[in-house]
Amino acid sequence: VDVVELAMQLIDVESVTNNEYAMAQTLQSWLEAHGFTVELQFVAHPNRYNVLAYPKQSKPELATIIINSHIDTVPPYFPASIKDNKIFGRGACDTKSIIAAQLIAAHALLTTHGITSIALLYTVGEEHDSIGMQKANELSFPMAKFMITGEPTNSRTISGQKGCYMFSLKSKGTAAHSAYPEKGLCALTPLLNVLHAIQNERWPTHKLFGETTVNIHVEDGGVASNVIAGSAEATILFRISDKPFYVEQRIKQMIARHDAQNQITYHKICLHGPLELETVDVEKFKPYVVAYTTDIPVNRAVMDGKCKAVLFGPGSIEVAHSDHEHIDIEELKRSVQSYQDIVLTLLKRCGRDLRSKM
């Protein structure tokens, strides 16, 4: 199976978050044709399903290694193309090509090495709220010792990832003509004061994970310059290096300080701290820490210490989500063997024979 051809096929299946069903069906068809049993786990309407697959001669309860990634992408969709020995397209590195490499590696582990103690788990919603991984916690993998999550890491295993704290602030006011501001109540004023405080705060730093950073997206700031804003909304995303609950406490204190008339509603979307990960020597590259987050901290088995996580994939996060998202073809081809090597190494670590025994 050619990994480039498969990657381009997957990229050409549009699967922007909330519209992942066609991708789930595509993976189901491929896996069933290549020796795997597939179960679609319902997550949410409309037609949002996780994909669980395992060798036909095995069961998910016997899986020692879980191979994982997400099937949704950010918008906007654009199809696959090749230029300068690179594949371009939405999901080219995050994570359609990675999934292609994982699929071919899993097939080779099954057919060449006779390994059946693996399962594949592909989730929806990672780009927004990790709803797919939350639902996947209902699945049972009692024998699982490692989860290999595919994200673009420049073909290096990752020693740690920053935490993530995302929340929304919605402010309500009373719209009025801007010539008579006393007739209204501006929703934007308390929100701007809180956002200003956030930007000027000294947030925690950590020796391994570096600085805590923040990005602010204002989604609603009123309707016009001559209208007192009747509503305002912003979403704030922290990449947390330390003390996640302290950061949340400070946010709540800022809201209380700057929202004298109780106009702001706080809604937490996610909060988890930084996480150290299992590493494997792949292509002789030194592991490093990434600033982005993944589905890994949402996985209950990992966070309970029952299963260790490995983060690895070809491609660069620096071009993910961009209008020139791409992946180097030679790096992608090498990653097929790298995924096999990681699985074989991890099986040795957990004391399993390379050939699973039923």
PDB file of C-alpha atoms in Angstrom, residues 26-317:
ATOM      1  CA  THR A  26     -13.570   5.803   4.744  1.00  0.00           C
ATOM      2  CA  LEU A  27     -11.425   4.430   7.561  1.00  0.00           C
ATOM      3  CA  GLN A  28     -13.939   1.685   8.246  1.00  0.00           C
ATOM      4  CA  SER A  29     -13.848   0.521   4.621  1.00  0.00           C
ATOM      5  CA  TRP A  30     -10.044   0.532   4.464  1.00  0.00           C
ATOM      6  CA  LEU A  31      -9.556  -1.263   7.761  1.00  0.00           C
ATOM      7  CA  GLU A  32     -12.141  -3.946   7.067  1.00  0.00           C
ATOM      8  CA  ALA A  33     -10.472  -4.630   3.720  1.00  0.00           C
ATOM      9  CA  HIS A  34      -7.085  -5.040   5.422  1.00  0.00           C
ATOM     10  CA  GLY A  35      -7.766  -7.552   8.185  1.00  0.00           C
ATOM     11  CA  PHE A  36      -9.373  -5.489  10.936  1.00  0.00           C
ATOM     12  CA  THR A  37     -12.716  -5.573  12.689  1.00  0.00           C
ATOM     13  CA  VAL A  38     -14.214  -2.101  12.990  1.00  0.00           C
ATOM     14  CA  GLU A  39     -16.676  -0.658  15.481  1.00  0.00           C
ATOM     15  CA  LEU A  40     -18.092   2.840  15.138  1.00  0.00           C
ATOM     16  CA  GLN A  41     -18.735   4.424  18.524  1.00  0.00           C
ATOM     17  CA  PHE A  42     -21.504   7.015  18.467  1.00  0.00           C
ATOM     18  CA  VAL A  43     -20.357  10.300  19.997  1.00  0.00           C
ATOM     19  CA  ALA A  44     -22.882  12.993  19.106  1.00  0.00           C
ATOM     20  CA  HIS A  45     -25.348  14.188  16.492  1.00  0.00           C
ATOM     21  CA  PRO A  46     -25.173  14.684  13.586  1.00  0.00           C
ATOM     22  CA  ASN A  47     -23.457  11.381  12.712  1.00  0.00           C
ATOM     23  CA  ARG A  48     -20.300  11.839  14.758  1.00  0.00           C
ATOM     24  CA  TYR A  49     -18.524   8.542  15.391  1.00  0.00           C
ATOM     25  CA  ASN A  50     -15.177   7.423  16.781  1.00  0.00           C
ATOM     26  CA  VAL A  51     -13.503   4.575  14.915  1.00  0.00           C
ATOM     27  CA  LEU A  52     -12.250   1.561  16.873  1.00  0.00           C
ATOM     28  CA  ALA A  53     -10.411  -1.192  14.983  1.00  0.00           C
ATOM     29  CA  TYR A  54      -8.542  -4.345  15.981  1.00  0.00           C
ATOM     30  CA  PRO A  55      -7.237  -7.458  14.192  1.00  0.00           C
ATOM     31  CA  LYS A  56     -10.022  -9.840  13.199  1.00  0.00           C
ATOM     32  CA  GLN A  57      -8.403 -12.644  15.198  1.00  0.00           C
ATOM     33  CA  SER A  58      -8.242 -10.546  18.362  1.00  0.00           C
ATOM     34  CA  LYS A  59     -10.346  -8.365  20.673  1.00  0.00           C
ATOM     35  CA  PRO A  60      -9.845  -4.807  21.948  1.00  0.00           C
ATOM     36  CA  GLU A  61      -9.663  -6.200  25.490  1.00  0.00           C
ATOM     37  CA  LEU A  62      -6.388  -7.925  24.506  1.00  0.00           C
ATOM     38  CA  ALA A  63      -4.700  -4.857  23.047  1.00  0.00           C
ATOM     39  CA  THR A  64      -1.400  -3.890  24.660  1.00  0.00           C
ATOM     40  CA  ILE A  65      -0.793  -0.935  22.331  1.00  0.00           C
ATOM     41  CA  ILE A  66      -3.400   1.632  21.260  1.00  0.00           C
ATOM     42  CA  ILE A  67      -2.579   3.546  18.070  1.00  0.00           C
ATOM     43  CA  ASN A  68      -4.481   6.812  18.079  1.00  0.00           C
ATOM     44  CA  SER A  69      -5.123  10.080  16.298  1.00  0.00           C
ATOM     45  CA  HIS A  70      -8.074  12.354  15.470  1.00  0.00           C
ATOM     46  CA  ILE A  71     -10.114  12.453  12.273  1.00  0.00           C
ATOM     47  CA  ASP A  72     -11.362  16.046  12.388  1.00  0.00           C
ATOM     48  CA  THR A  73      -9.579  19.042  10.924  1.00  0.00           C
ATOM     49  CA  VAL A  74      -9.818  22.793  11.285  1.00  0.00           C
ATOM     50  CA  PRO A  75     -11.527  24.792   8.515  1.00  0.00           C
ATOM     51  CA  PRO A  76     -11.353  25.657   5.718  1.00  0.00           C
ATOM     52  CA  TYR A  77     -11.058  22.469   3.703  1.00  0.00           C
ATOM     53  CA  PHE A  78      -8.826  22.363   0.625  1.00  0.00           C
ATOM     54  CA  PRO A  79      -7.971  19.227  -1.383  1.00  0.00           C
ATOM     55  CA  ALA A  80      -4.718  17.328  -1.732  1.00  0.00           C
ATOM     56  CA  SER A  81      -2.012  18.286  -4.185  1.00  0.00           C
ATOM     57  CA  ILE A  82       1.703  17.586  -4.629  1.00  0.00           C
ATOM     58  CA  LYS A  83       4.402  20.209  -5.180  1.00  0.00           C
ATOM     59  CA  ASP A  84       8.139  20.193  -4.471  1.00  0.00           C
ATOM     60  CA  ASN A  85       7.967  16.663  -3.018  1.00  0.00           C
ATOM     61  CA  LYS A  86       5.377  17.752  -0.463  1.00  0.00           C
ATOM     62  CA  ILE A  87       1.712  16.902  -0.038  1.00  0.00           C
ATOM     63  CA  PHE A  88      -0.475  19.956   0.484  1.00  0.00           C
ATOM     64  CA  GLY A  89      -4.062  19.947   1.730  1.00  0.00           C
ATOM     65  CA  ARG A  90      -6.161  20.351   4.855  1.00  0.00           C
ATOM     66  CA  GLY A  91      -5.006  17.659   7.229  1.00  0.00           C
ATOM     67  CA  ALA A  92      -1.805  17.000   5.296  1.00  0.00           C
ATOM     68  CA  CYS A  93       0.111  17.040   8.565  1.00  0.00           C
ATOM     69  CA  ASP A  94      -2.736  17.345  11.078  1.00  0.00           C
ATOM     70  CA  THR A  95      -3.513  14.448  10.829  1.00  0.00           C
ATOM     71  CA  LYS A  96      -4.620  12.704   7.604  1.00  0.00           C
ATOM     72  CA  SER A  97      -1.113  11.725   6.423  1.00  0.00           C
ATOM     73  CA  ILE A  98      -0.243  10.577   9.934  1.00  0.00           C
ATOM     74  CA  ILE A  99      -3.292   8.329   9.972  1.00  0.00           C
ATOM     75  CA  ALA A 100      -2.268   6.909   6.593  1.00  0.00           C
ATOM     76  CA  ALA A 101       1.169   6.031   7.986  1.00  0.00           C
ATOM     77  CA  GLN A 102      -0.388   4.478  11.095  1.00  0.00           C
ATOM     78  CA  LEU A 103      -2.785   2.362   9.037  1.00  0.00           C
ATOM     79  CA  ILE A 104      -0.052   0.955   6.842  1.00  0.00           C
ATOM     80  CA  ALA A 105       2.214   0.378   9.846  1.00  0.00           C
ATOM     81  CA  ALA A 106      -0.567  -1.454  11.705  1.00  0.00           C
ATOM     82  CA  HIS A 107      -1.243  -3.632   8.655  1.00  0.00           C
ATOM     83  CA  ALA A 108       2.463  -4.496   8.419  1.00  0.00           C
ATOM     84  CA  LEU A 109       2.643  -5.314  12.131  1.00  0.00           C
ATOM     85  CA  LEU A 110      -0.259  -7.682  11.664  1.00  0.00           C
ATOM     86  CA  THR A 111       0.777  -9.359   8.400  1.00  0.00           C
ATOM     87  CA  THR A 112       4.591  -9.292   8.677  1.00  0.00           C
ATOM     88  CA  HIS A 113       5.174  -9.599  12.416  1.00  0.00           C
ATOM     89  CA  GLY A 114       1.999 -11.450  13.376  1.00  0.00           C
ATOM     90  CA  ILE A 115       1.194  -8.916  16.085  1.00  0.00           C
ATOM     91  CA  THR A 116      -2.437  -8.904  17.115  1.00  0.00           C
ATOM     92  CA  SER A 117      -2.161  -7.129  20.480  1.00  0.00           C
ATOM     93  CA  ILE A 118      -2.889  -3.723  18.956  1.00  0.00           C
ATOM     94  CA  ALA A 119      -5.989  -1.598  18.506  1.00  0.00           C
ATOM     95  CA  LEU A 120      -6.562   1.593  16.563  1.00  0.00           C
ATOM     96  CA  LEU A 121      -8.648   4.445  17.956  1.00  0.00           C
ATOM     97  CA  TYR A 122      -9.570   7.490  15.867  1.00  0.00           C
ATOM     98  CA  THR A 123     -11.599  10.211  17.549  1.00  0.00           C
ATOM     99  CA  VAL A 124     -13.726  13.179  16.544  1.00  0.00           C
ATOM    100  CA  GLY A 125     -13.600  16.691  17.917  1.00  0.00           C
ATOM    101  CA  GLU A 126      -9.960  17.004  18.983  1.00  0.00           C
ATOM    102  CA  GLU A 127      -9.676  20.393  17.312  1.00  0.00           C
ATOM    103  CA  HIS A 128     -12.447  21.831  19.490  1.00  0.00           C
ATOM    104  CA  ASP A 129     -13.380  20.129  22.745  1.00  0.00           C
ATOM    105  CA  SER A 130     -12.022  16.534  22.618  1.00  0.00           C
ATOM    106  CA  ILE A 131     -15.563  15.187  22.777  1.00  0.00           C
ATOM    107  CA  GLY A 132     -14.452  12.046  20.944  1.00  0.00           C
ATOM    108  CA  MET A 133     -11.765  11.125  23.457  1.00  0.00           C
ATOM    109  CA  GLN A 134     -14.163  11.862  26.306  1.00  0.00           C
ATOM    110  CA  LYS A 135     -16.558   9.322  24.805  1.00  0.00           C
ATOM    111  CA  ALA A 136     -13.713   6.866  24.106  1.00  0.00           C
ATOM    112  CA  ASN A 137     -13.134   6.658  27.861  1.00  0.00           C
ATOM    113  CA  GLU A 138     -16.190   4.395  27.903  1.00  0.00           C
ATOM    114  CA  LEU A 139     -14.301   1.778  25.867  1.00  0.00           C
ATOM    115  CA  SER A 140     -12.414  -0.960  27.691  1.00  0.00           C
ATOM    116  CA  PHE A 141      -8.722  -1.645  27.106  1.00  0.00           C
ATOM    117  CA  PRO A 142      -7.735  -3.446  30.328  1.00  0.00           C
ATOM    118  CA  MET A 143      -4.456  -4.792  28.890  1.00  0.00           C
ATOM    119  CA  ALA A 144      -3.298  -1.511  27.328  1.00  0.00           C
ATOM    120  CA  LYS A 145       0.095  -0.310  28.537  1.00  0.00           C
ATOM    121  CA  PHE A 146       0.827   2.349  25.910  1.00  0.00           C
ATOM    122  CA  MET A 147      -1.125   4.733  23.688  1.00  0.00           C
ATOM    123  CA  ILE A 148       0.711   6.112  20.639  1.00  0.00           C
ATOM    124  CA  THR A 149      -0.935   9.370  19.605  1.00  0.00           C
ATOM    125  CA  GLY A 150      -0.239  10.750  16.149  1.00  0.00           C
ATOM    126  CA  GLU A 151       0.339  14.479  15.826  1.00  0.00           C
ATOM    127  CA  PRO A 152       2.958  16.406  13.813  1.00  0.00           C
ATOM    128  CA  THR A 153       6.165  16.283  15.897  1.00  0.00           C
ATOM    129  CA  ASN A 154       8.849  16.474  13.186  1.00  0.00           C
ATOM    130  CA  SER A 155       9.291  12.700  13.541  1.00  0.00           C
ATOM    131  CA  ARG A 156      10.528  12.996  17.113  1.00  0.00           C
ATOM    132  CA  THR A 157       8.915  11.536  20.199  1.00  0.00           C
ATOM    133  CA  ILE A 158       7.849  14.179  22.663  1.00  0.00           C
ATOM    134  CA  SER A 159       8.997  14.346  26.288  1.00  0.00           C
ATOM    135  CA  GLY A 160       6.134  16.604  27.339  1.00  0.00           C
ATOM    136  CA  GLN A 161       3.272  18.824  26.225  1.00  0.00           C
ATOM    137  CA  LYS A 162       1.905  22.009  27.705  1.00  0.00           C
ATOM    138  CA  GLY A 163      -1.461  22.062  29.385  1.00  0.00           C
ATOM    139  CA  CYS A 164      -4.537  23.708  27.936  1.00  0.00           C
ATOM    140  CA  TYR A 165      -7.067  26.045  29.523  1.00  0.00           C
ATOM    141  CA  MET A 166      -9.857  27.353  27.320  1.00  0.00           C
ATOM    142  CA  PHE A 167     -12.885  29.315  28.430  1.00  0.00           C
ATOM    143  CA  SER A 168     -15.402  31.798  27.103  1.00  0.00           C
ATOM    144  CA  LEU A 169     -16.560  35.089  28.596  1.00  0.00           C
ATOM    145  CA  LYS A 170     -19.983  36.405  27.558  1.00  0.00           C
ATOM    146  CA  SER A 171     -21.007  39.876  28.637  1.00  0.00           C
ATOM    147  CA  LYS A 172     -24.540  41.238  28.545  1.00  0.00           C
ATOM    148  CA  GLY A 173     -25.540  44.884  28.452  1.00  0.00           C
ATOM    149  CA  THR A 174     -28.261  47.142  27.124  1.00  0.00           C
ATOM    150  CA  ALA A 175     -27.978  48.507  23.596  1.00  0.00           C
ATOM    151  CA  ALA A 176     -28.576  52.233  23.087  1.00  0.00           C
ATOM    152  CA  HIS A 177     -27.668  55.086  20.761  1.00  0.00           C
ATOM    153  CA  SER A 178     -24.011  55.964  21.332  1.00  0.00           C
ATOM    154  CA  ALA A 179     -24.941  59.669  21.559  1.00  0.00           C
ATOM    155  CA  TYR A 180     -26.823  58.824  24.768  1.00  0.00           C
ATOM    156  CA  PRO A 181     -24.653  56.239  26.562  1.00  0.00           C
ATOM    157  CA  GLU A 182     -26.498  56.833  29.838  1.00  0.00           C
ATOM    158  CA  LYS A 183     -29.522  55.100  28.261  1.00  0.00           C
ATOM    159  CA  GLY A 184     -27.627  51.843  27.841  1.00  0.00           C
ATOM    160  CA  LEU A 185     -25.186  49.565  29.571  1.00  0.00           C
ATOM    161  CA  CYS A 186     -22.062  48.688  27.602  1.00  0.00           C
ATOM    162  CA  ALA A 187     -21.318  44.959  27.517  1.00  0.00           C
ATOM    163  CA  LEU A 188     -17.877  45.544  26.086  1.00  0.00           C
ATOM    164  CA  THR A 189     -16.413  47.653  28.909  1.00  0.00           C
ATOM    165  CA  PRO A 190     -16.111  44.985  31.640  1.00  0.00           C
ATOM    166  CA  LEU A 191     -14.999  42.383  29.094  1.00  0.00           C
ATOM    167  CA  LEU A 192     -12.194  44.621  27.786  1.00  0.00           C
ATOM    168  CA  ASN A 193     -11.062  45.346  31.342  1.00  0.00           C
ATOM    169  CA  VAL A 194     -10.802  41.618  32.092  1.00  0.00           C
ATOM    170  CA  LEU A 195      -8.963  40.942  28.817  1.00  0.00           C
ATOM    171  CA  HIS A 196      -6.543  43.775  29.553  1.00  0.00           C
ATOM    172  CA  ALA A 197      -5.832  42.297  32.988  1.00  0.00           C
ATOM    173  CA  ILE A 198      -5.207  38.878  31.437  1.00  0.00           C
ATOM    174  CA  GLN A 199      -2.717  40.307  28.943  1.00  0.00           C
ATOM    175  CA  ASN A 200      -0.802  42.175  31.620  1.00  0.00           C
ATOM    176  CA  GLU A 201      -0.585  39.374  34.181  1.00  0.00           C
ATOM    177  CA  ARG A 202       2.667  37.487  34.808  1.00  0.00           C
ATOM    178  CA  TRP A 203       1.621  33.876  34.306  1.00  0.00           C
ATOM    179  CA  PRO A 204       3.524  30.816  35.623  1.00  0.00           C
ATOM    180  CA  THR A 205       6.708  29.503  34.026  1.00  0.00           C
ATOM    181  CA  HIS A 206       8.334  26.078  34.342  1.00  0.00           C
ATOM    182  CA  LYS A 207      11.870  24.800  33.808  1.00  0.00           C
ATOM    183  CA  LEU A 208      10.777  22.022  31.434  1.00  0.00           C
ATOM    184  CA  PHE A 209       7.630  23.454  29.856  1.00  0.00           C
ATOM    185  CA  GLY A 210       8.654  27.113  29.552  1.00  0.00           C
ATOM    186  CA  GLU A 211       6.277  30.078  29.653  1.00  0.00           C
ATOM    187  CA  THR A 212       2.511  30.053  29.930  1.00  0.00           C
ATOM    188  CA  THR A 213       1.090  31.848  26.891  1.00  0.00           C
ATOM    189  CA  VAL A 214      -2.376  33.155  26.095  1.00  0.00           C
ATOM    190  CA  ASN A 215      -4.347  33.935  22.951  1.00  0.00           C
ATOM    191  CA  ILE A 216      -7.571  35.954  22.911  1.00  0.00           C
ATOM    192  CA  HIS A 217     -10.283  35.725  20.264  1.00  0.00           C
ATOM    193  CA  VAL A 218     -13.013  38.366  20.431  1.00  0.00           C
ATOM    194  CA  GLU A 219     -16.113  36.885  18.794  1.00  0.00           C
ATOM    195  CA  ASP A 220     -18.608  39.665  19.478  1.00  0.00           C
ATOM    196  CA  GLY A 221     -17.946  43.284  20.320  1.00  0.00           C
ATOM    197  CA  GLY A 222     -21.200  44.990  19.478  1.00  0.00           C
ATOM    198  CA  VAL A 223     -22.904  45.743  16.172  1.00  0.00           C
ATOM    199  CA  ALA A 224     -21.700  49.235  15.215  1.00  0.00           C
ATOM    200  CA  SER A 225     -19.683  52.194  16.439  1.00  0.00           C
ATOM    201  CA  ASN A 226     -22.829  54.252  16.959  1.00  0.00           C
ATOM    202  CA  VAL A 227     -24.517  51.617  19.106  1.00  0.00           C
ATOM    203  CA  ILE A 228     -23.683  50.903  22.752  1.00  0.00           C
ATOM    204  CA  ALA A 229     -22.751  47.221  22.746  1.00  0.00           C
ATOM    205  CA  GLY A 230     -25.578  45.087  24.062  1.00  0.00           C
ATOM    206  CA  SER A 231     -23.449  41.948  24.025  1.00  0.00           C
ATOM    207  CA  ALA A 232     -19.801  40.981  23.824  1.00  0.00           C
ATOM    208  CA  GLU A 233     -17.995  37.666  23.827  1.00  0.00           C
ATOM    209  CA  ALA A 234     -14.440  36.365  23.799  1.00  0.00           C
ATOM    210  CA  THR A 235     -12.771  32.970  23.917  1.00  0.00           C
ATOM    211  CA  ILE A 236      -9.430  32.721  25.703  1.00  0.00           C
ATOM    212  CA  LEU A 237      -6.922  29.909  25.242  1.00  0.00           C
ATOM    213  CA  PHE A 238      -3.970  29.390  27.578  1.00  0.00           C
ATOM    214  CA  ARG A 239      -1.035  27.085  26.874  1.00  0.00           C
ATOM    215  CA  ILE A 240      -0.198  26.316  30.496  1.00  0.00           C
ATOM    216  CA  SER A 241       3.285  25.387  31.679  1.00  0.00           C
ATOM    217  CA  ASP A 242       2.500  25.149  35.412  1.00  0.00           C
ATOM    218  CA  LYS A 243      -0.186  25.572  38.093  1.00  0.00           C
ATOM    219  CA  PRO A 244      -3.364  25.235  35.996  1.00  0.00           C
ATOM    220  CA  PHE A 245      -5.761  25.641  38.926  1.00  0.00           C
ATOM    221  CA  TYR A 246      -3.940  28.759  40.085  1.00  0.00           C
ATOM    222  CA  VAL A 247      -4.415  30.238  36.608  1.00  0.00           C
ATOM    223  CA  GLU A 248      -8.139  29.509  36.713  1.00  0.00           C
ATOM    224  CA  GLN A 249      -8.413  31.027  40.195  1.00  0.00           C
ATOM    225  CA  ARG A 250      -6.713  34.223  38.977  1.00  0.00           C
ATOM    226  CA  ILE A 251      -9.118  34.465  36.048  1.00  0.00           C
ATOM    227  CA  LYS A 252     -12.098  34.246  38.392  1.00  0.00           C
ATOM    228  CA  GLN A 253     -10.563  36.920  40.613  1.00  0.00           C
ATOM    229  CA  MET A 254     -10.104  39.226  37.605  1.00  0.00           C
ATOM    230  CA  ILE A 255     -13.724  38.765  36.594  1.00  0.00           C
ATOM    231  CA  ALA A 256     -14.912  39.562  40.108  1.00  0.00           C
ATOM    232  CA  ARG A 257     -12.733  42.674  40.226  1.00  0.00           C
ATOM    233  CA  HIS A 258     -13.704  44.158  36.853  1.00  0.00           C
ATOM    234  CA  ASP A 259     -17.346  43.082  36.556  1.00  0.00           C
ATOM    235  CA  ALA A 260     -19.039  45.220  39.194  1.00  0.00           C
ATOM    236  CA  GLN A 261     -22.501  44.810  37.665  1.00  0.00           C
ATOM    237  CA  ASN A 262     -22.282  41.033  37.105  1.00  0.00           C
ATOM    238  CA  GLN A 263     -22.532  41.268  33.336  1.00  0.00           C
ATOM    239  CA  ILE A 264     -20.036  38.512  32.515  1.00  0.00           C
ATOM    240  CA  THR A 265     -20.767  34.797  32.343  1.00  0.00           C
ATOM    241  CA  TYR A 266     -17.744  32.483  32.600  1.00  0.00           C
ATOM    242  CA  HIS A 267     -17.828  29.096  30.837  1.00  0.00           C
ATOM    243  CA  LYS A 268     -14.902  26.677  31.155  1.00  0.00           C
ATOM    244  CA  ILE A 269     -14.359  24.553  28.059  1.00  0.00           C
ATOM    245  CA  CYS A 270     -11.302  22.598  29.190  1.00  0.00           C
ATOM    246  CA  LEU A 271      -8.562  22.705  31.804  1.00  0.00           C
ATOM    247  CA  HIS A 272      -5.614  20.382  32.214  1.00  0.00           C
ATOM    248  CA  GLY A 273      -2.009  20.873  33.176  1.00  0.00           C
ATOM    249  CA  PRO A 274       1.222  20.005  31.384  1.00  0.00           C
ATOM    250  CA  LEU A 275       2.061  16.349  30.948  1.00  0.00           C
ATOM    251  CA  GLU A 276       5.313  14.395  30.746  1.00  0.00           C
ATOM    252  CA  LEU A 277       5.254  11.646  28.130  1.00  0.00           C
ATOM    253  CA  GLU A 278       6.988   8.355  27.344  1.00  0.00           C
ATOM    254  CA  THR A 279       9.804   8.646  24.805  1.00  0.00           C
ATOM    255  CA  VAL A 280      11.241   6.259  22.226  1.00  0.00           C
ATOM    256  CA  ASP A 281      14.489   6.727  20.303  1.00  0.00           C
ATOM    257  CA  VAL A 282      13.247   7.286  16.749  1.00  0.00           C
ATOM    258  CA  GLU A 283      15.608   8.270  13.916  1.00  0.00           C
ATOM    259  CA  LYS A 284      18.176   9.277  16.588  1.00  0.00           C
ATOM    260  CA  PHE A 285      16.432  12.597  17.250  1.00  0.00           C
ATOM    261  CA  LYS A 286      16.382  14.016  20.772  1.00  0.00           C
ATOM    262  CA  PRO A 287      12.888  14.280  22.339  1.00  0.00           C
ATOM    263  CA  TYR A 288      11.550  17.742  23.096  1.00  0.00           C
ATOM    264  CA  VAL A 289       8.574  19.558  24.630  1.00  0.00           C
ATOM    265  CA  VAL A 290       5.707  20.881  22.492  1.00  0.00           C
ATOM    266  CA  ALA A 291       3.632  23.942  23.286  1.00  0.00           C
ATOM    267  CA  TYR A 292       0.399  22.555  21.876  1.00  0.00           C
ATOM    268  CA  THR A 293      -1.952  20.121  23.529  1.00  0.00           C
ATOM    269  CA  THR A 294      -3.626  16.923  22.302  1.00  0.00           C
ATOM    270  CA  ASP A 295      -6.324  14.445  23.266  1.00  0.00           C
ATOM    271  CA  ILE A 296      -3.874  12.658  25.574  1.00  0.00           C
ATOM    272  CA  PRO A 297      -4.791  14.456  28.844  1.00  0.00           C
ATOM    273  CA  VAL A 298      -8.446  13.653  28.202  1.00  0.00           C
ATOM    274  CA  ASN A 299      -7.724   9.914  28.184  1.00  0.00           C
ATOM    275  CA  ARG A 300      -8.674   8.603  31.607  1.00  0.00           C
ATOM    276  CA  ALA A 301      -6.355   5.576  31.533  1.00  0.00           C
ATOM    277  CA  VAL A 302      -3.342   7.801  30.842  1.00  0.00           C
ATOM    278  CA  MET A 303      -4.225  10.319  33.530  1.00  0.00           C
ATOM    279  CA  ASP A 304      -4.890   7.514  36.047  1.00  0.00           C
ATOM    280  CA  GLY A 305      -1.430   6.086  35.374  1.00  0.00           C
ATOM    281  CA  LYS A 306      -2.715   2.816  33.920  1.00  0.00           C
ATOM    282  CA  CYS A 307      -1.424   3.539  30.423  1.00  0.00           C
ATOM    283  CA  LYS A 308       1.592   5.571  29.252  1.00  0.00           C
ATOM    284  CA  ALA A 309       1.389   7.924  26.279  1.00  0.00           C
ATOM    285  CA  VAL A 310       3.763   8.398  23.363  1.00  0.00           C
ATOM    286  CA  LEU A 311       3.351  11.393  21.053  1.00  0.00           C
ATOM    287  CA  PHE A 312       4.871  11.020  17.579  1.00  0.00           C
ATOM    288  CA  GLY A 313       4.215  11.884  13.967  1.00  0.00           C
ATOM    289  CA  PRO A 314       5.752  13.220  10.776  1.00  0.00           C
ATOM    290  CA  GLY A 315       5.231  16.832   9.780  1.00  0.00           C
ATOM    291  CA  SER A 316       5.519  20.189  11.516  1.00  0.00           C
ATOM    292  CA  ILE A 317       2.930  21.775  13.762  1.00  0.00           C
TER     293      ILE A 317
END
